[in-house]
């Protein structure tokens, strides 16, 4: 038998999952199991999330690594907390410095696009403030999978090979360690093939034993900074030493009676709230109505255009959060939506791959958490003998002076990873998130509307076909949309491309809370599952 593990010619149905004492929903069955093990042994939702967080760089390195950034929304004992564990650009980087290296635009991979990684620092801070179990327990599954190996899941095998092909075609020596660490004889592991990384296991032990300090000012920090220096990059030992995770006040808007929460800038979760505010007073019929889908696309266009213009390091933002979430902004943008597709301009002011997961426990605590190297394996730079793959988040800065998000040293970038949360009357209602770079806010809007406007259960809300705006009047539609939708959008002036590869359309998880019961939905577009008990 020679199966194609990524081919499913017949439609199948996932069902929502119910649980009373706890729930874990991730993009990997291994990470879900890691979180489940913690809950079954008495840990809380934060413990379970951290176990999943440490496991995902091992079993899904195509979307995150130990060199990732991380954001989280934590509902703990009746209060919602926001964690921003995104790192700043290296202090010595600048547009001029890149130009001197021969760049005419922002590079997308390699040693010059590495931001200070925040995942480890943020995770250790969450453990210090919220955990009930030891780091030995948190790291147990991750170390086991790294040391003893795991059978690679189908979609991850496909994405892994795409990264290997990418770096092979670029044919640059700086990617040599990637091939030594993450390939088998120069190729990615195949679906069902067992892969292990003992160096990664040792690194995880060192992070565990030093409570993350080694990563920022110990032997791991030295290995990271020495390798970047050897390759001629910017990230330094001082950049690592100066990293500090930060608690932030989540931002929200009320939509259909629920408060929808996102992390504030430098993340672009604000664009979700902006789009919902624009849509809030519009007539929206069935999602099978082309006019409804047209309005959704146009609202997303406007909010994303403005987010890309104005969202940056909060210290550099000319227009403030309050203005972007104001009713005046929503009214003005709403008025620009016509019956025909437009190419949006930025609002006139007066003054790729990721992993998402959610957890819940018997005490009512819930976590919405996301971490990412940005594009696949990130920069493609892997620190020798550590298994640490470093991000390429510098690519999110602009290669042009004078803009809110222009590249400067020591600056937080416009960030694509966004966890979401819902409350009602101050009580937890649900954790949700959909990974996928600039698709993330677009998917947040669509999935939320599927539940709140079109009354689809969490699983159906994730299963429903999605639209992605890709610029100008261009949109991509998943092929399981009805022809009436496709034709109706074309008639309204959209440039439609129908796709049958859903990898760029996001991969999400949802856990809702109704009375004393959790209700979970998991993504049909990935190798995911849900644990409940």
Coordinates of C-alpha atoms in Angstrom, one line a residue:
X1 CA 0.0 0.0 0.0
X2 CA 1.3 3.4 -1.0
X3 CA -1.0 5.9 0.6
X4 CA -1.1 9.6 -0.1
X5 CA -1.6 11.0 3.4
X6 CA -2.5 14.4 2.1
X7 CA -5.2 13.3 -0.3
X8 CA -8.8 12.9 0.9
X9 CA -11.2 12.7 -2.1
X10 CA -14.3 12.2 0.0
X11 CA -15.7 14.8 2.3
X12 CA -15.8 13.9 6.0
X13 CA -17.4 15.6 9.0
X14 CA -15.7 16.7 12.2
X15 CA -18.0 17.1 15.2
X16 CA -17.8 19.6 18.0
X17 CA -16.2 18.2 21.2
X18 CA -17.6 18.7 24.7
X19 CA -15.7 18.6 27.9
X20 CA -16.5 19.5 31.5
X21 CA -13.1 19.4 33.4
X22 CA -10.8 20.7 30.7
X23 CA -9.9 20.9 27.1
X24 CA -6.8 21.3 24.9
X25 CA -6.9 22.2 21.2
X26 CA -3.7 22.5 19.1
X27 CA -2.5 22.1 15.6
X28 CA -0.6 18.9 16.5
X29 CA -1.9 15.7 18.1
X30 CA 1.4 15.5 20.0
X31 CA 1.1 19.0 21.5
X32 CA -2.5 18.3 22.4
X33 CA -1.4 15.1 24.2
X34 CA 1.3 17.1 26.0
X35 CA -1.3 19.6 27.3
X36 CA -3.8 16.8 28.1
X37 CA -1.2 15.0 30.2
X38 CA -0.7 18.1 32.3
X39 CA -4.5 18.6 32.9
X40 CA -4.9 14.9 33.8
X41 CA -2.2 15.2 36.4
X42 CA -3.9 18.2 38.0
X43 CA -2.2 21.2 36.2
X44 CA -4.1 24.3 35.2
X45 CA -4.8 25.7 31.7
X46 CA -1.6 27.8 31.8
X47 CA 0.5 24.7 32.6
X48 CA -1.2 22.8 29.7
X49 CA -0.6 25.7 27.3
X50 CA 3.1 25.9 28.3
X51 CA 3.5 22.1 27.8
X52 CA 2.0 22.5 24.3
X53 CA 4.1 25.6 23.7
X54 CA 7.4 23.7 24.4
X55 CA 6.3 20.7 22.4
X56 CA 5.3 22.5 19.2
X57 CA 8.8 23.6 18.2
X58 CA 9.7 19.9 18.3
X59 CA 6.8 18.4 16.4
X60 CA 5.8 21.3 14.2
X61 CA 9.1 23.2 13.4
X62 CA 7.6 24.4 10.1
X63 CA 5.5 27.0 12.0
X64 CA 7.6 27.8 15.0
X65 CA 10.8 27.2 16.9
X66 CA 12.6 28.1 20.0
X67 CA 13.6 31.3 18.2
X68 CA 10.0 32.4 17.9
X69 CA 8.0 35.2 19.3
X70 CA 4.8 34.6 21.3
X71 CA 1.5 36.4 22.3
X72 CA -1.1 35.1 24.8
X73 CA -4.4 36.1 26.3
X74 CA -4.9 34.4 29.7
X75 CA -8.2 34.4 31.6
X76 CA -7.1 33.5 35.1
X77 CA -9.3 33.7 38.2
X78 CA -11.8 36.1 36.6
X79 CA -9.3 38.5 35.0
X80 CA -8.0 38.7 31.4
X81 CA -4.2 39.3 31.0
X82 CA -2.3 40.0 27.8
X83 CA 1.3 38.8 27.2
X84 CA 3.5 40.4 24.5
X85 CA 6.6 38.3 24.2
X86 CA 7.7 39.8 20.9
X87 CA 11.4 40.8 20.5
X88 CA 12.9 44.0 19.3
X89 CA 15.0 44.4 16.2
X90 CA 18.8 44.2 16.8
X91 CA 20.1 47.5 18.1
X92 CA 22.7 47.8 15.3
X93 CA 20.4 47.2 12.4
X94 CA 19.1 49.9 10.1
X95 CA 18.0 50.5 6.5
X96 CA 21.4 52.0 5.7
X97 CA 23.2 49.0 7.2
X98 CA 21.2 46.7 5.0
X99 CA 21.8 48.9 1.9
X100 CA 25.5 48.7 2.6
X101 CA 25.1 44.9 2.4
X102 CA 23.6 45.3 -1.1
X103 CA 19.9 45.0 -0.3
X104 CA 17.4 47.1 -2.2
X105 CA 14.4 45.8 -0.3
X106 CA 13.8 43.9 3.0
X107 CA 15.3 40.4 2.8
X108 CA 13.0 37.5 3.6
X109 CA 15.4 35.0 5.1
X110 CA 19.0 34.6 6.1
X111 CA 21.0 35.9 9.0
X112 CA 20.1 39.6 8.5
X113 CA 16.3 39.3 9.3
X114 CA 16.5 37.8 12.8
X115 CA 14.7 39.6 15.6
X116 CA 15.3 39.0 19.3
X117 CA 13.3 35.9 20.1
X118 CA 10.7 36.3 22.8
X119 CA 9.0 32.9 23.2
X120 CA 11.3 31.5 25.9
X121 CA 11.3 34.6 28.0
X122 CA 7.5 35.0 27.8
X123 CA 6.9 31.4 28.6
X124 CA 9.1 31.5 31.7
X125 CA 7.3 34.6 32.9
X126 CA 3.9 32.9 32.5
X127 CA 5.2 29.9 34.4
X128 CA 6.5 32.1 37.2
X129 CA 3.2 34.0 37.6
X130 CA 0.5 31.4 36.9
X131 CA 1.8 27.8 37.0
X132 CA 1.0 25.1 39.5
X133 CA 3.4 22.4 38.2
X134 CA 7.2 22.2 37.9
X135 CA 9.1 22.9 34.7
X136 CA 10.1 19.2 34.8
X137 CA 6.5 18.4 34.1
X138 CA 6.1 21.2 31.5
X139 CA 9.1 20.1 29.4
X140 CA 8.6 16.3 29.8
X141 CA 6.7 15.7 26.6
X142 CA 8.8 18.1 24.5
X143 CA 12.0 16.5 25.6
X144 CA 10.7 13.0 25.0
X145 CA 9.6 13.7 21.5
X146 CA 12.9 15.4 20.7
X147 CA 15.0 12.6 22.2
X148 CA 13.0 9.5 21.2
X149 CA 11.4 10.8 18.0
X150 CA 7.9 11.2 16.7
X151 CA 6.1 10.1 13.6
X152 CA 5.8 13.2 11.3
X153 CA 2.2 14.2 10.5
X154 CA 1.1 14.6 6.9
X155 CA 0.7 18.3 6.4
X156 CA 3.9 19.0 8.4
X157 CA 5.8 16.7 6.2
X158 CA 4.6 18.6 3.2
X159 CA 5.4 22.0 4.6
X160 CA 8.8 20.7 5.8
X161 CA 9.7 19.6 2.3
X162 CA 8.7 23.0 0.9
X163 CA 11.2 24.6 3.3
X164 CA 13.9 22.2 2.4
X165 CA 13.4 22.9 -1.3
X166 CA 13.4 26.6 -0.7
X167 CA 16.8 26.6 1.1
X168 CA 18.2 24.1 -1.4
X169 CA 17.3 26.4 -4.3
X170 CA 18.8 29.4 -2.6
X171 CA 22.0 27.4 -2.2
X172 CA 23.6 29.5 0.5
X173 CA 26.1 28.2 3.1
X174 CA 24.3 30.0 5.9
X175 CA 21.6 27.3 5.6
X176 CA 24.0 24.4 6.1
X177 CA 23.0 23.9 9.7
X178 CA 19.4 23.7 8.8
X179 CA 20.1 20.7 6.6
X180 CA 22.3 19.1 9.2
X181 CA 19.6 19.5 11.9
X182 CA 16.3 19.2 10.2
X183 CA 16.7 17.0 7.2
X184 CA 17.5 13.3 6.5
X185 CA 20.1 13.1 3.7
X186 CA 19.1 16.5 2.5
X187 CA 15.3 15.9 2.4
X188 CA 12.5 16.5 4.8
X189 CA 11.2 13.6 6.8
X190 CA 8.2 12.0 5.1
X191 CA 4.7 11.6 6.6
X192 CA 4.8 8.7 9.1
X193 CA 8.6 8.7 9.3
X194 CA 10.1 9.0 12.7
X195 CA 12.2 12.1 13.3
X196 CA 14.3 13.0 16.4
X197 CA 16.7 15.8 17.3
X198 CA 18.8 15.0 20.4
X199 CA 20.5 18.4 20.3
X200 CA 17.1 20.0 20.6
X201 CA 16.3 17.7 23.6
X202 CA 19.5 18.9 25.3
X203 CA 18.6 22.6 24.6
X204 CA 15.2 22.1 26.1
X205 CA 16.8 20.6 29.2
X206 CA 19.1 23.6 29.5
X207 CA 16.2 26.0 29.2
X208 CA 14.3 24.0 31.8
X209 CA 17.1 23.8 34.3
X210 CA 18.0 27.5 34.0
X211 CA 14.4 28.7 33.8
X212 CA 15.2 30.2 30.4
X213 CA 18.1 32.3 31.6
X214 CA 20.7 30.5 29.5
X215 CA 18.8 31.5 26.4
X216 CA 19.3 35.2 27.1
X217 CA 22.5 35.5 29.1
X218 CA 24.1 32.1 29.4
X219 CA 25.7 29.4 27.2
X220 CA 22.7 29.3 24.8
X221 CA 22.8 33.1 24.3
X222 CA 26.5 32.8 23.6
X223 CA 25.9 30.1 21.0
X224 CA 23.2 32.1 19.3
X225 CA 25.1 35.4 19.2
X226 CA 28.3 33.7 18.1
X227 CA 26.6 32.0 15.2
X228 CA 24.9 35.2 14.1
X229 CA 28.2 37.1 14.3
X230 CA 30.0 34.3 12.4
X231 CA 27.5 34.7 9.6
X232 CA 27.7 38.5 9.6
X233 CA 24.3 39.2 11.1
X234 CA 23.1 41.9 13.5
X235 CA 21.6 40.0 16.6
X236 CA 24.0 40.4 19.5
X237 CA 24.5 39.1 23.0
X238 CA 23.3 42.5 24.3
X239 CA 20.1 42.2 22.3
X240 CA 19.4 38.9 23.9
X241 CA 20.3 40.1 27.4
X242 CA 18.0 43.1 27.2
X243 CA 14.9 41.2 26.2
X244 CA 12.0 41.5 28.6
X245 CA 8.5 40.1 28.1
X246 CA 5.7 42.5 28.8
X247 CA 2.1 42.3 30.2
X248 CA -0.2 44.5 28.1
X249 CA -3.8 45.6 28.5
X250 CA -6.0 43.7 25.9
X251 CA -8.1 45.8 23.6
X252 CA -11.7 45.0 22.7
X253 CA -14.9 45.9 20.9
X254 CA -18.4 44.7 21.5
X255 CA -19.9 42.7 18.6
X256 CA -23.3 41.1 18.7
X257 CA -23.3 41.4 22.5
X258 CA -19.9 39.8 23.1
X259 CA -16.7 41.6 23.9
X260 CA -14.0 40.5 21.4
X261 CA -10.5 40.9 22.7
X262 CA -7.1 41.1 21.0
X263 CA -3.5 42.0 21.9
X264 CA -2.8 45.8 21.2
X265 CA -0.2 47.0 18.8
X266 CA 2.6 46.1 17.8
X267 CA 0.3 43.2 16.9
X268 CA -2.3 43.7 14.2
X269 CA -5.2 42.1 16.1
X270 CA -6.6 45.6 16.2
X271 CA -7.6 45.2 12.5
X272 CA -10.0 42.5 13.6
X273 CA -11.8 44.9 15.9
X274 CA -11.7 47.7 13.2
X275 CA -13.4 45.4 10.7
X276 CA -16.0 44.2 13.2
X277 CA -16.8 47.9 14.0
X278 CA -17.3 48.7 10.3
X279 CA -19.6 45.6 9.8
X280 CA -21.5 46.1 13.1
X281 CA -24.2 48.4 11.6
X282 CA -24.4 46.8 8.2
X283 CA -27.2 44.6 6.9
X284 CA -25.7 41.1 6.7
X285 CA -27.8 38.3 5.4
X286 CA -26.9 34.6 4.9
X287 CA -23.2 33.9 4.3
X288 CA -24.3 32.3 1.1
X289 CA -25.4 35.7 -0.2
X290 CA -22.7 37.3 -2.5
X291 CA -23.6 40.8 -1.2
X292 CA -22.8 39.7 2.4
X293 CA -19.4 38.2 1.4
X294 CA -18.7 41.4 -0.6
X295 CA -19.2 43.6 2.5
X296 CA -17.0 41.3 4.6
X297 CA -14.2 41.5 2.0
X298 CA -14.4 45.3 1.7
X299 CA -14.4 45.8 5.5
X300 CA -11.4 43.5 5.8
X301 CA -9.6 45.4 3.0
X302 CA -10.1 48.8 4.8
X303 CA -9.1 47.6 8.2
X304 CA -6.0 45.7 7.0
X305 CA -4.9 48.6 4.8
X306 CA -5.0 51.0 7.8
X307 CA -3.4 48.5 10.1
X308 CA -0.4 48.0 7.8
X309 CA -0.1 51.8 7.6
X310 CA -0.4 52.7 11.2
X311 CA 0.4 49.7 13.4
X312 CA 3.9 49.5 14.7
X313 CA 5.9 49.8 17.9
X314 CA 3.4 51.7 20.1
X315 CA 6.0 54.4 20.7
X316 CA 6.1 55.1 16.9
X317 CA 2.4 55.1 16.2
X318 CA 1.1 58.5 15.0
X319 CA -2.5 57.5 15.1
X320 CA -3.6 56.0 18.5
X321 CA -5.6 52.8 19.3
X322 CA -8.5 54.9 20.5
X323 CA -8.9 56.6 17.2
X324 CA -8.8 53.4 15.1
X325 CA -11.5 51.8 17.4
X326 CA -13.7 54.9 17.4
X327 CA -17.2 55.1 16.0
X328 CA -16.1 58.0 13.8
X329 CA -13.5 55.8 12.2
X330 CA -16.0 53.0 11.7
X331 CA -18.6 55.3 10.2
X332 CA -16.2 57.0 7.8
X333 CA -14.8 53.6 6.6
X334 CA -18.3 52.1 6.4
X335 CA -19.4 54.9 4.1
X336 CA -16.7 53.9 1.6
X337 CA -18.1 50.4 1.0
X338 CA -20.1 50.4 -2.2
X339 CA -21.7 47.7 -4.3
X340 CA -18.5 47.3 -6.3
X341 CA -14.9 46.3 -5.2
X342 CA -12.5 49.2 -4.5
X343 CA -8.8 49.5 -4.2
X344 CA -8.5 51.0 -0.7
X345 CA -6.3 53.9 0.3
X346 CA -5.1 54.5 3.9
X347 CA -7.4 56.3 6.2
X348 CA -6.8 60.1 6.3
X349 CA -5.8 60.9 9.9
X350 CA -6.2 64.1 11.7
X351 CA -3.1 64.3 13.8
X352 CA 3.3 33.2 6.7
X353 CA 3.3 30.2 9.2
X354 CA 2.5 30.0 12.8
X355 CA 1.0 27.7 15.5
X356 CA -2.1 28.6 17.6
X357 CA -3.5 26.7 20.5
X358 CA -6.1 27.0 23.3
X359 CA -6.5 25.4 26.7
X360 CA -9.1 25.4 29.5
X361 CA -9.3 23.8 32.9
X362 CA -11.7 22.7 35.6
X363 CA -11.4 26.0 37.4
X364 CA -12.6 28.1 34.5
X365 CA -9.2 29.4 33.5
X366 CA -8.6 29.6 29.7
X367 CA -5.6 30.4 27.5
X368 CA -5.4 31.7 23.9
X369 CA -1.8 31.5 22.8
X370 CA 0.2 31.8 19.5
X371 CA 3.8 31.6 18.6
X372 CA 5.7 31.8 15.4
X373 CA 9.1 32.0 13.6
X374 CA 7.1 34.0 10.9
X375 CA 7.8 32.1 7.6
X376 CA 8.2 28.3 8.0
X377 CA 11.5 27.7 9.7
X378 CA 12.0 31.5 9.9
X379 CA 15.3 32.9 8.8
X380 CA 16.6 29.4 7.9
X381 CA 19.4 30.0 10.4
X382 CA 19.8 27.2 12.9
X383 CA 22.3 27.5 15.7
X384 CA 24.8 24.6 15.6
X385 CA 24.2 21.6 17.9
X386 CA 21.2 23.3 19.6
X387 CA 18.2 22.7 17.3
X388 CA 17.3 26.4 17.7
X389 CA 15.8 27.8 14.5
X390 CA 15.8 31.6 14.5
X391 CA 12.9 33.8 13.3
X392 CA 12.8 36.1 10.3
X393 CA 10.5 38.7 11.9
X394 CA 12.7 41.7 10.7
X395 CA 11.0 41.1 7.3
X396 CA 7.9 42.7 8.8
X397 CA 9.5 46.2 8.9
X398 CA 9.3 48.6 6.0
X399 CA 12.4 49.3 3.9
X400 CA 11.5 53.0 3.7
X401 CA 12.3 55.8 6.1
X402 CA 9.7 57.9 7.8
X403 CA 6.9 55.4 8.3
X404 CA 5.5 54.2 11.6
X405 CA 6.9 50.7 10.9
X406 CA 10.2 51.7 9.2
X407 CA 13.1 49.6 10.2
X408 CA 15.2 50.9 13.1
X409 CA 17.4 49.4 15.7
X410 CA 15.8 48.3 19.0
X411 CA 12.2 48.6 17.7
X412 CA 9.2 46.3 17.9
X413 CA 7.9 45.3 14.5
X414 CA 4.4 45.2 13.1
X415 CA 3.4 41.7 14.2
X416 CA 1.1 39.2 12.5
X417 CA 0.4 36.7 15.3
X418 CA -2.8 37.4 17.2
X419 CA -4.6 35.3 19.8
X420 CA -8.3 36.1 20.3
X421 CA -10.6 35.9 23.2
X422 CA -14.3 36.5 24.0
X423 CA -16.1 37.5 27.2
X424 CA -19.7 38.2 28.1
X425 CA -20.5 40.4 31.0
X426 CA -16.9 40.1 32.1
X427 CA -16.9 36.3 32.2
X428 CA -14.9 34.0 29.9
X429 CA -16.9 33.0 26.8
X430 CA -14.2 31.5 24.6
X431 CA -10.6 31.4 23.3
X432 CA -10.0 31.4 19.5
X433 CA -7.3 31.9 17.0
X434 CA -6.4 31.2 13.4
X435 CA -2.8 31.1 12.3
X436 CA -1.5 32.2 9.0
X437 CA 0.4 35.5 8.7
X438 CA -1.7 38.3 7.1
X439 CA -4.6 35.8 6.8
X440 CA -5.0 35.8 10.6
X441 CA -7.2 38.9 11.1
X442 CA -9.2 38.0 7.9
X443 CA -9.9 34.5 9.3
X444 CA -10.7 36.0 12.8
X445 CA -13.4 38.1 11.3
X446 CA -14.8 35.4 9.1
X447 CA -14.9 32.7 11.9
X448 CA -16.3 35.1 14.4
X449 CA -19.1 36.1 12.0
X450 CA -19.8 32.5 11.2
X451 CA -20.6 31.9 14.9
X452 CA -22.2 35.3 15.8
X453 CA -23.9 36.3 12.6
X454 CA -24.6 33.0 10.9
X455 CA -25.1 30.7 13.9
X456 CA -22.6 28.1 12.9
X457 CA -21.2 25.9 15.7
X458 CA -17.5 26.2 16.5
X459 CA -16.5 23.3 14.3
X460 CA -18.7 24.4 11.3
X461 CA -17.4 28.0 11.8
X462 CA -13.9 26.7 11.2
X463 CA -14.9 24.3 8.4
X464 CA -16.6 27.0 6.4
X465 CA -14.8 28.0 3.2
X466 CA -12.7 31.2 3.6
X467 CA -11.8 34.2 1.5
X468 CA -8.4 36.0 1.5
X469 CA -7.8 39.5 0.2
X470 CA -4.3 39.6 -1.3
X471 CA -4.2 43.3 -2.4
X472 CA -5.9 45.7 -4.8
X473 CA -9.1 44.0 -5.9
X474 CA -7.6 40.5 -5.7
X475 CA -9.1 37.8 -3.6
X476 CA -8.6 34.1 -3.2
X477 CA -11.6 31.8 -2.5
X478 CA -11.5 28.2 -1.4
X479 CA -12.9 25.9 -4.0
X480 CA -15.8 24.6 -1.8
X481 CA -17.6 28.0 -2.1
X482 CA -20.8 27.8 -4.1
X483 CA -20.6 29.0 -7.7
X484 CA -23.2 31.7 -6.9
X485 CA -20.7 33.2 -4.4
X486 CA -17.8 33.1 -6.8
X487 CA -19.9 34.5 -9.7
X488 CA -21.5 37.1 -7.5
X489 CA -18.1 38.4 -6.3
X490 CA -16.8 38.5 -9.9
X491 CA -19.8 40.6 -10.9
X492 CA -19.0 43.1 -8.1
X493 CA -15.6 43.7 -9.6
X494 CA -13.4 41.4 -7.5
X495 CA -10.5 39.6 -9.2
X496 CA -11.2 36.1 -8.1
X497 CA -8.8 33.2 -7.9
X498 CA -10.3 29.9 -6.8
X499 CA -7.8 27.6 -4.9
X500 CA -7.8 24.0 -3.9
X501 CA -4.7 24.1 -1.6
X502 CA -5.9 25.6 1.7
X503 CA -2.5 25.9 3.4
X504 CA -2.5 29.7 3.3
X505 CA -6.1 30.1 4.5
X506 CA -5.2 29.7 8.2
X507 CA -5.5 26.9 10.7
X508 CA -7.5 27.5 13.8
X509 CA -8.8 26.3 17.1
X510 CA -11.8 27.3 19.2
X511 CA -12.8 26.5 22.8
X512 CA -16.1 28.1 24.0
X513 CA -17.5 28.0 27.5
X514 CA -21.2 27.6 28.1
X515 CA -22.2 27.3 31.8
X516 CA -19.9 24.5 33.1
X517 CA -19.2 22.9 29.7
X518 CA -16.5 23.5 27.2
X519 CA -17.2 23.3 23.5
X520 CA -14.3 22.8 21.1
X521 CA -13.7 23.0 17.4
X522 CA -10.5 22.2 15.5
X523 CA -9.2 22.9 12.1
X524 CA -10.0 20.7 9.1
X525 CA -6.9 22.2 7.3
X526 CA -4.3 20.7 9.5
X527 CA -3.2 17.6 11.5
X528 CA -5.0 18.7 14.6
X529 CA -7.3 17.2 17.3
X530 CA -8.9 18.1 20.6
X531 CA -8.6 16.5 24.0
X532 CA -11.5 16.9 26.5
X533 CA -12.4 15.3 29.8

